[in-house]
XYZ file of C-alpha atoms in Angstrom:
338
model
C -1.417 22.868 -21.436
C -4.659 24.897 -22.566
C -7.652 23.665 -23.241
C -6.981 23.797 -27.292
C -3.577 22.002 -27.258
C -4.977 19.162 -25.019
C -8.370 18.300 -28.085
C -4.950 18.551 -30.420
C -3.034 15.895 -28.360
C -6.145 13.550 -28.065
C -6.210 13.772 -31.721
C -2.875 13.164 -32.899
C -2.540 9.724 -30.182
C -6.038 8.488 -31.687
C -4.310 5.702 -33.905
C -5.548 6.033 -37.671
C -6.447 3.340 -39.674
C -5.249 2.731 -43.293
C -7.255 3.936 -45.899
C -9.205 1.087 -47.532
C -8.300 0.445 -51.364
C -10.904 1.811 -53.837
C -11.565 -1.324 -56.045
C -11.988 -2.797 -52.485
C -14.178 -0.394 -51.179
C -16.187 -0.835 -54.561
C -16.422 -4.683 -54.079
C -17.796 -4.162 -50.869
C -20.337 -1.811 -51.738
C -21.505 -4.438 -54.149
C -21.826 -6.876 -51.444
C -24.054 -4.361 -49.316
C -26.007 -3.787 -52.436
C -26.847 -7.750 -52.391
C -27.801 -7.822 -48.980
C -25.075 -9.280 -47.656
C -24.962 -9.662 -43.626
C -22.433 -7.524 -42.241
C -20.700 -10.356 -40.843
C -19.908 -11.498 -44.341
C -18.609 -8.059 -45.834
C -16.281 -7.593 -42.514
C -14.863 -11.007 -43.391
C -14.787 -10.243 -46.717
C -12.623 -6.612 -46.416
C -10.080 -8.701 -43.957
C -9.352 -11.612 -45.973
C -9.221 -9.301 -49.767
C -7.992 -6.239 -48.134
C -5.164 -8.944 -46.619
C -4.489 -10.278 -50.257
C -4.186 -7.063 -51.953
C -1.887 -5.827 -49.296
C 0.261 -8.668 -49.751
C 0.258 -8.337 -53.659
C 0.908 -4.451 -53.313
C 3.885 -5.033 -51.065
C 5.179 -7.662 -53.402
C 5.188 -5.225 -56.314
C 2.149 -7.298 -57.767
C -0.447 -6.624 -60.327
C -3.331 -7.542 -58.839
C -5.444 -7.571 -61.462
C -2.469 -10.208 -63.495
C -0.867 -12.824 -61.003
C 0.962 -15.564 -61.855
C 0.337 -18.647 -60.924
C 3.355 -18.489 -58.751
C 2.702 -15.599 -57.218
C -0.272 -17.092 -56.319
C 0.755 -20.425 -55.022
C 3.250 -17.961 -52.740
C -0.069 -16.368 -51.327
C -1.401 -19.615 -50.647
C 1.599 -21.431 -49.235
C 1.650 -17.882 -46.664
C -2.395 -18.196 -46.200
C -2.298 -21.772 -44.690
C 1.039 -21.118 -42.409
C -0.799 -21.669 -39.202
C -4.651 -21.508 -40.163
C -6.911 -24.334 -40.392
C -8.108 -25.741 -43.579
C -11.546 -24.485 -42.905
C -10.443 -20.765 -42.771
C -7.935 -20.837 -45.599
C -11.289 -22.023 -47.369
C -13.067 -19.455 -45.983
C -10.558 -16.574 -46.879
C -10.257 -18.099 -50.141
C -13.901 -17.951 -51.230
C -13.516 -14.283 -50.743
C -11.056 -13.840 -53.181
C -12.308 -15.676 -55.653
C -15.613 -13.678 -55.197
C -13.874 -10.532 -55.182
C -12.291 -11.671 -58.820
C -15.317 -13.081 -60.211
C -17.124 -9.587 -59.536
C -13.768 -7.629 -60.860
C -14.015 -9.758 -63.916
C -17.562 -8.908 -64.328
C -17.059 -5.491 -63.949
C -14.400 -5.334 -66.745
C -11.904 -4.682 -64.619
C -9.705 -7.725 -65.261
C -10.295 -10.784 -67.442
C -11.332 -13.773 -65.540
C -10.660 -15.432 -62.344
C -6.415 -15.902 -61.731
C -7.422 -18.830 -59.164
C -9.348 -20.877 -61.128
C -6.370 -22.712 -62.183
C -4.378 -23.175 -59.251
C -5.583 -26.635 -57.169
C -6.435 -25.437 -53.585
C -7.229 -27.219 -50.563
C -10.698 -29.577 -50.110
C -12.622 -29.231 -46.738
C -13.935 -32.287 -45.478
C -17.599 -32.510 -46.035
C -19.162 -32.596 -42.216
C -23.010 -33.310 -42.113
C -24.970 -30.707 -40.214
C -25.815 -31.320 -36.578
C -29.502 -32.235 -35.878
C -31.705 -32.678 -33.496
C -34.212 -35.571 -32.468
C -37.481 -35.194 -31.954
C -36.814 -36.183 -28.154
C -34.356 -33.202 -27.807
C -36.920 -30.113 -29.335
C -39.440 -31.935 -27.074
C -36.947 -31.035 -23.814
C -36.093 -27.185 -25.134
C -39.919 -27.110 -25.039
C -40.057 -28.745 -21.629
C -37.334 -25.969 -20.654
C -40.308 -23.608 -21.096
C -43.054 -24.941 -19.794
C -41.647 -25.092 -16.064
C -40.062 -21.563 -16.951
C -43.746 -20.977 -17.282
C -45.080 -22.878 -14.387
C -42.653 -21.091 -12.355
C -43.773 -17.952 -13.096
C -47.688 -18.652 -12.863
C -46.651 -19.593 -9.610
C -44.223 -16.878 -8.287
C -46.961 -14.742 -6.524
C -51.114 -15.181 -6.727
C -50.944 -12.735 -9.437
C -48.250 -14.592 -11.298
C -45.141 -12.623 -12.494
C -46.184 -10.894 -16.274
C -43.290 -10.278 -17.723
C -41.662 -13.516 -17.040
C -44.608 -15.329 -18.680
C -44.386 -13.339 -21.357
C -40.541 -13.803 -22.170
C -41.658 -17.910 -21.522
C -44.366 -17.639 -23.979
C -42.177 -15.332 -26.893
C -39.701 -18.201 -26.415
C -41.913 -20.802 -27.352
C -43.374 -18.920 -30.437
C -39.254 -18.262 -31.243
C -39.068 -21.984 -30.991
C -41.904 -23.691 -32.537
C -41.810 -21.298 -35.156
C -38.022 -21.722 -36.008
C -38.837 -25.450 -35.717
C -41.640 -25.297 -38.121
C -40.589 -22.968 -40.715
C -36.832 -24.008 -41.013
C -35.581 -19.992 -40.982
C -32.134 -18.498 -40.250
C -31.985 -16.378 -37.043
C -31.573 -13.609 -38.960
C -34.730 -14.052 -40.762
C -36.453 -14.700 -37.004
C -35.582 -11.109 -35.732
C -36.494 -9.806 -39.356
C -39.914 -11.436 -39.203
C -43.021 -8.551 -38.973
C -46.596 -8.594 -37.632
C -47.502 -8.178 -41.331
C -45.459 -11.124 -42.390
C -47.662 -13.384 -40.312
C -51.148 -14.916 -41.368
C -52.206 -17.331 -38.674
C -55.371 -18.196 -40.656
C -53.509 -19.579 -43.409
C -50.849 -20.769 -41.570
C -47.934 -19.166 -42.963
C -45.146 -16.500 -42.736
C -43.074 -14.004 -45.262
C -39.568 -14.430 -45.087
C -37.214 -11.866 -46.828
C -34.191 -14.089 -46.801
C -30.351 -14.028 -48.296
C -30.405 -11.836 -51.703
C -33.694 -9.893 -50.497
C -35.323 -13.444 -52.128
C -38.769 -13.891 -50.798
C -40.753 -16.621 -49.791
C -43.619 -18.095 -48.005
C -42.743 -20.517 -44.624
C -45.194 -22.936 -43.309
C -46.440 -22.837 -40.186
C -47.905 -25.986 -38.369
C -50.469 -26.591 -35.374
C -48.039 -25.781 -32.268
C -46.171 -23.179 -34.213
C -49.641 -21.045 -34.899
C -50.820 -22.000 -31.122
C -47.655 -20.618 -29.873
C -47.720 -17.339 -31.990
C -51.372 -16.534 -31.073
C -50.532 -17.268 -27.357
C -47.687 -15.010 -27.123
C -49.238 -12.230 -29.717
C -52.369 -12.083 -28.186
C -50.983 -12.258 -23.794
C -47.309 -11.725 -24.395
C -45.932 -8.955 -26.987
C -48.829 -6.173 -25.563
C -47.092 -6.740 -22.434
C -43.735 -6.034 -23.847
C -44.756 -3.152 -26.237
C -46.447 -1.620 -23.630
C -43.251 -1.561 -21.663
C -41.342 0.195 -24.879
C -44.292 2.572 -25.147
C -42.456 4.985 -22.549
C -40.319 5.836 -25.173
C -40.721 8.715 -27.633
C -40.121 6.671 -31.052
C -42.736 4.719 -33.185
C -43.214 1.327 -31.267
C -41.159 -1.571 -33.178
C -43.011 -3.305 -35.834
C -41.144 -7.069 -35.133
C -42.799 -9.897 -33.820
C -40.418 -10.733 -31.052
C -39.591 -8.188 -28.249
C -37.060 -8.116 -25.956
C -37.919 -7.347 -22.308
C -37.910 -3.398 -22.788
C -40.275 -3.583 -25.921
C -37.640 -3.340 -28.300
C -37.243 -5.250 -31.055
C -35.223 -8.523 -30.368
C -32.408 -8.574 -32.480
C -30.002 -11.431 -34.215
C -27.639 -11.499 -30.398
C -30.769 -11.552 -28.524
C -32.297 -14.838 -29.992
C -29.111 -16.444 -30.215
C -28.661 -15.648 -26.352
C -32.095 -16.948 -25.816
C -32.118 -20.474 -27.880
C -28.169 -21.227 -26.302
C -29.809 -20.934 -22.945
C -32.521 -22.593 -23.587
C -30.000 -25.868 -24.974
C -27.907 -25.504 -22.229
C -30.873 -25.632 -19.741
C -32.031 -28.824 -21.628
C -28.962 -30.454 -21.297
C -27.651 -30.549 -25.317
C -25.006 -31.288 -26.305
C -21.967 -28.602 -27.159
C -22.147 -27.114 -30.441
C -26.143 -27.535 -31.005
C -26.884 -23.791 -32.687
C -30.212 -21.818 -33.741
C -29.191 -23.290 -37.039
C -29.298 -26.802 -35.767
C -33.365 -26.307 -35.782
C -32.835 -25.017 -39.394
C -30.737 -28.291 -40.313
C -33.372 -30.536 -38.163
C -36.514 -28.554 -40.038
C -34.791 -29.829 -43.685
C -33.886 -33.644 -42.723
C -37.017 -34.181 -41.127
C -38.700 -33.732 -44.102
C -36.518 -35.596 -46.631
C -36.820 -38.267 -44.003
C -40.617 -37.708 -44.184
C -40.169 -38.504 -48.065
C -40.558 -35.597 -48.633
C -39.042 -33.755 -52.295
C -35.636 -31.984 -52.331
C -37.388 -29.593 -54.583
C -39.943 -28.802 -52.240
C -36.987 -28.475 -49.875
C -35.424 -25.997 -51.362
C -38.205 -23.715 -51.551
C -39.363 -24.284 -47.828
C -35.692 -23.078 -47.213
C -35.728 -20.253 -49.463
C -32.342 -21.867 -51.261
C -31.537 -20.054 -54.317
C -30.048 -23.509 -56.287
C -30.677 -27.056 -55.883
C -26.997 -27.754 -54.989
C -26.941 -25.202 -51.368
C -30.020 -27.957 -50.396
C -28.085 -31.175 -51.271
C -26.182 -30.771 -47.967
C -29.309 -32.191 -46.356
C -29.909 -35.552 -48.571
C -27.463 -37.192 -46.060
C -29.576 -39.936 -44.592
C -30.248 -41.813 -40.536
C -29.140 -45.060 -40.258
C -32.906 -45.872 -39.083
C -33.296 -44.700 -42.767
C -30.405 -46.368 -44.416
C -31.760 -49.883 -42.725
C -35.133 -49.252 -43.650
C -34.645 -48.552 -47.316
C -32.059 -51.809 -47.469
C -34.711 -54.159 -45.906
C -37.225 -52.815 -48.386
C -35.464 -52.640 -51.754
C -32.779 -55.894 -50.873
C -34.282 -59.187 -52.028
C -32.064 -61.264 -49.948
C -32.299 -58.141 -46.701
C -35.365 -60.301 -45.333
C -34.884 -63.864 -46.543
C -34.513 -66.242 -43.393
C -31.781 -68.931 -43.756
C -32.132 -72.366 -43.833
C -29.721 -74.748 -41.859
């Protein structure tokens, strides 16, 4: 076989995909224009890409189901899938109608009259004050150790200690998404004010606070750790990275990298399973309602769009509950007679 048949067999055994719908591909382009993450528009083109193909092969009009019809897809969607992904896969169609209806393309949402399953409401996981003080206790003997590795110390492993704790403290402090942590810039910090630009969900901007140990930890690892790092990455050709947080080639640490770094840092501390970067998000936004402080104020420290995404967090502690009934009951505190 020559040379030129042989590229022609590799090509014809590479498997080809379908070609993706148009309306579809449109939809998704929308999301990209909103800033979607593409985690969301991949879900997105599998669970409407999945509908349409169903509809198509059923001889459907997408754009004018029946109720039927769609009680058929829905019956097929939760064969064998838990309620929280039938949700999930649902919310994506519904989007993809809303933006079809306000595109002209079709006249309002088919599923808003067809009754479709309720997820249990599950309060976010949290973390006590106790447990952020042992991920920070993680990294100070991470930091000991390497101070004491050799009478010079070992650099680079006291600067990935003291990154971590800036990652940390300023997760903690500010409340923001992961994805927000490896977006954050040297020109989105000011330590002297205390605060930090977040481009968030929707390319909606806002200011996070920073406190005390947060700024401490950020001018520890700016001013002994990151040169360290970036001088590493300086080897290479291109313009150095303008993030705050480096990885240990002076690259920019990306959304995998801090995830990789926080789950060993709560495995090392001994939480519990399921404890995510977002738990420090979740723990940022009770502790302050618990504080007393205002679900307005809330929302903007988070960077939430509405009111309603910030309810999640008005759950209360029991510490709370039993505080607030001993205050406010007039019989919580009476003593009884006998």
């Amino acid at each position: 076989m020559t040379g030129r048949s042989t590229a022609r067999h590799r090509r014809a055994s590479v498997p080809s995909h379908p070609p993706i719908d148009p309306t579809l591909e449109r939809f998704l382009r929308s999301l990209a224009a909103r800033d979607a993450s593409p985690h969301t528009i991949r879900a997105y083109r599998t669970a409407v890409g999945t509908y349409l193909e169903w509809l198509s092969e059923q001889g459907i009009d997408w754009t004018r189901p029946t109720r039927p019809q769609l009680r058929g897809y829905l019956a097929r969607l939760g064969s064998g899938a838990s309620r929280s992904t039938v949700g999930q896969r649902l919310a994506a169609i519904r989007s993809f109608h809303r933006w079809a209806a306000r595109d002209g393309l079709t006249t309002g949402d088919p599923w808003g009259a067809i009754a479709t399953p309720r997820l249990p409401r599950r309060l976010p996981r949290v973390l006590e004050v106790d447990e952020v003080d042992r991920l920070l206790a993680v990294i100070d003997r991470e930091l000991e150790a390497a101070d004491g590795a050799t009478p010079e110390g070992t650099p680079l492993a006291t600067a990935l200690a003291l990154r971590d704790r800036a990652i940390l403290e300023v997760a903690y402090a500010a409340g923001l998404r992961i994805s927000e942590l490896a977006a954050a810039d040297l020109g989105s910090v000011d330590l002297r004010r205390g605060e930090i630009r977040v481009i968030g969900k929707g390319r909606k901007e806002w200011i996070g606070l920073l406190g005390r140990p947060a700024i401490a930890a950020l001018e520890a690892y700016l001013d002994q750790g990151r040169p360290l790092m970036a001088e590493r990455g300086a080897r290479d050709a291109s313009p150095p990275p303008t993030a705050i947080f480096l990885n240990h080639t002076g690259g920019a640490l990306g959304v995998r990298g801090l995830r990789y770094r926080l789950d060993r840092l709560c495995r090392a501390a001994g939480l519990p399973e399921g404890v995510s970067p977002h738990t420090l998000r979740h723990s940022f936004a009770t502790l302050l309602l618990d504080g007393g402080a205002d679900l307005r104020v809330v929302q903007e420290l988070l960077g939430h769009e509405n009111l309603a995404t910030t309810q999640i967090y008005t759950h209360v502690s029991p510490g709370r509950l039993a505080a607030a009934y001993r205050e406010a009951h007039p019989r919580a505190r009476r003593t009884t007679t006998t």
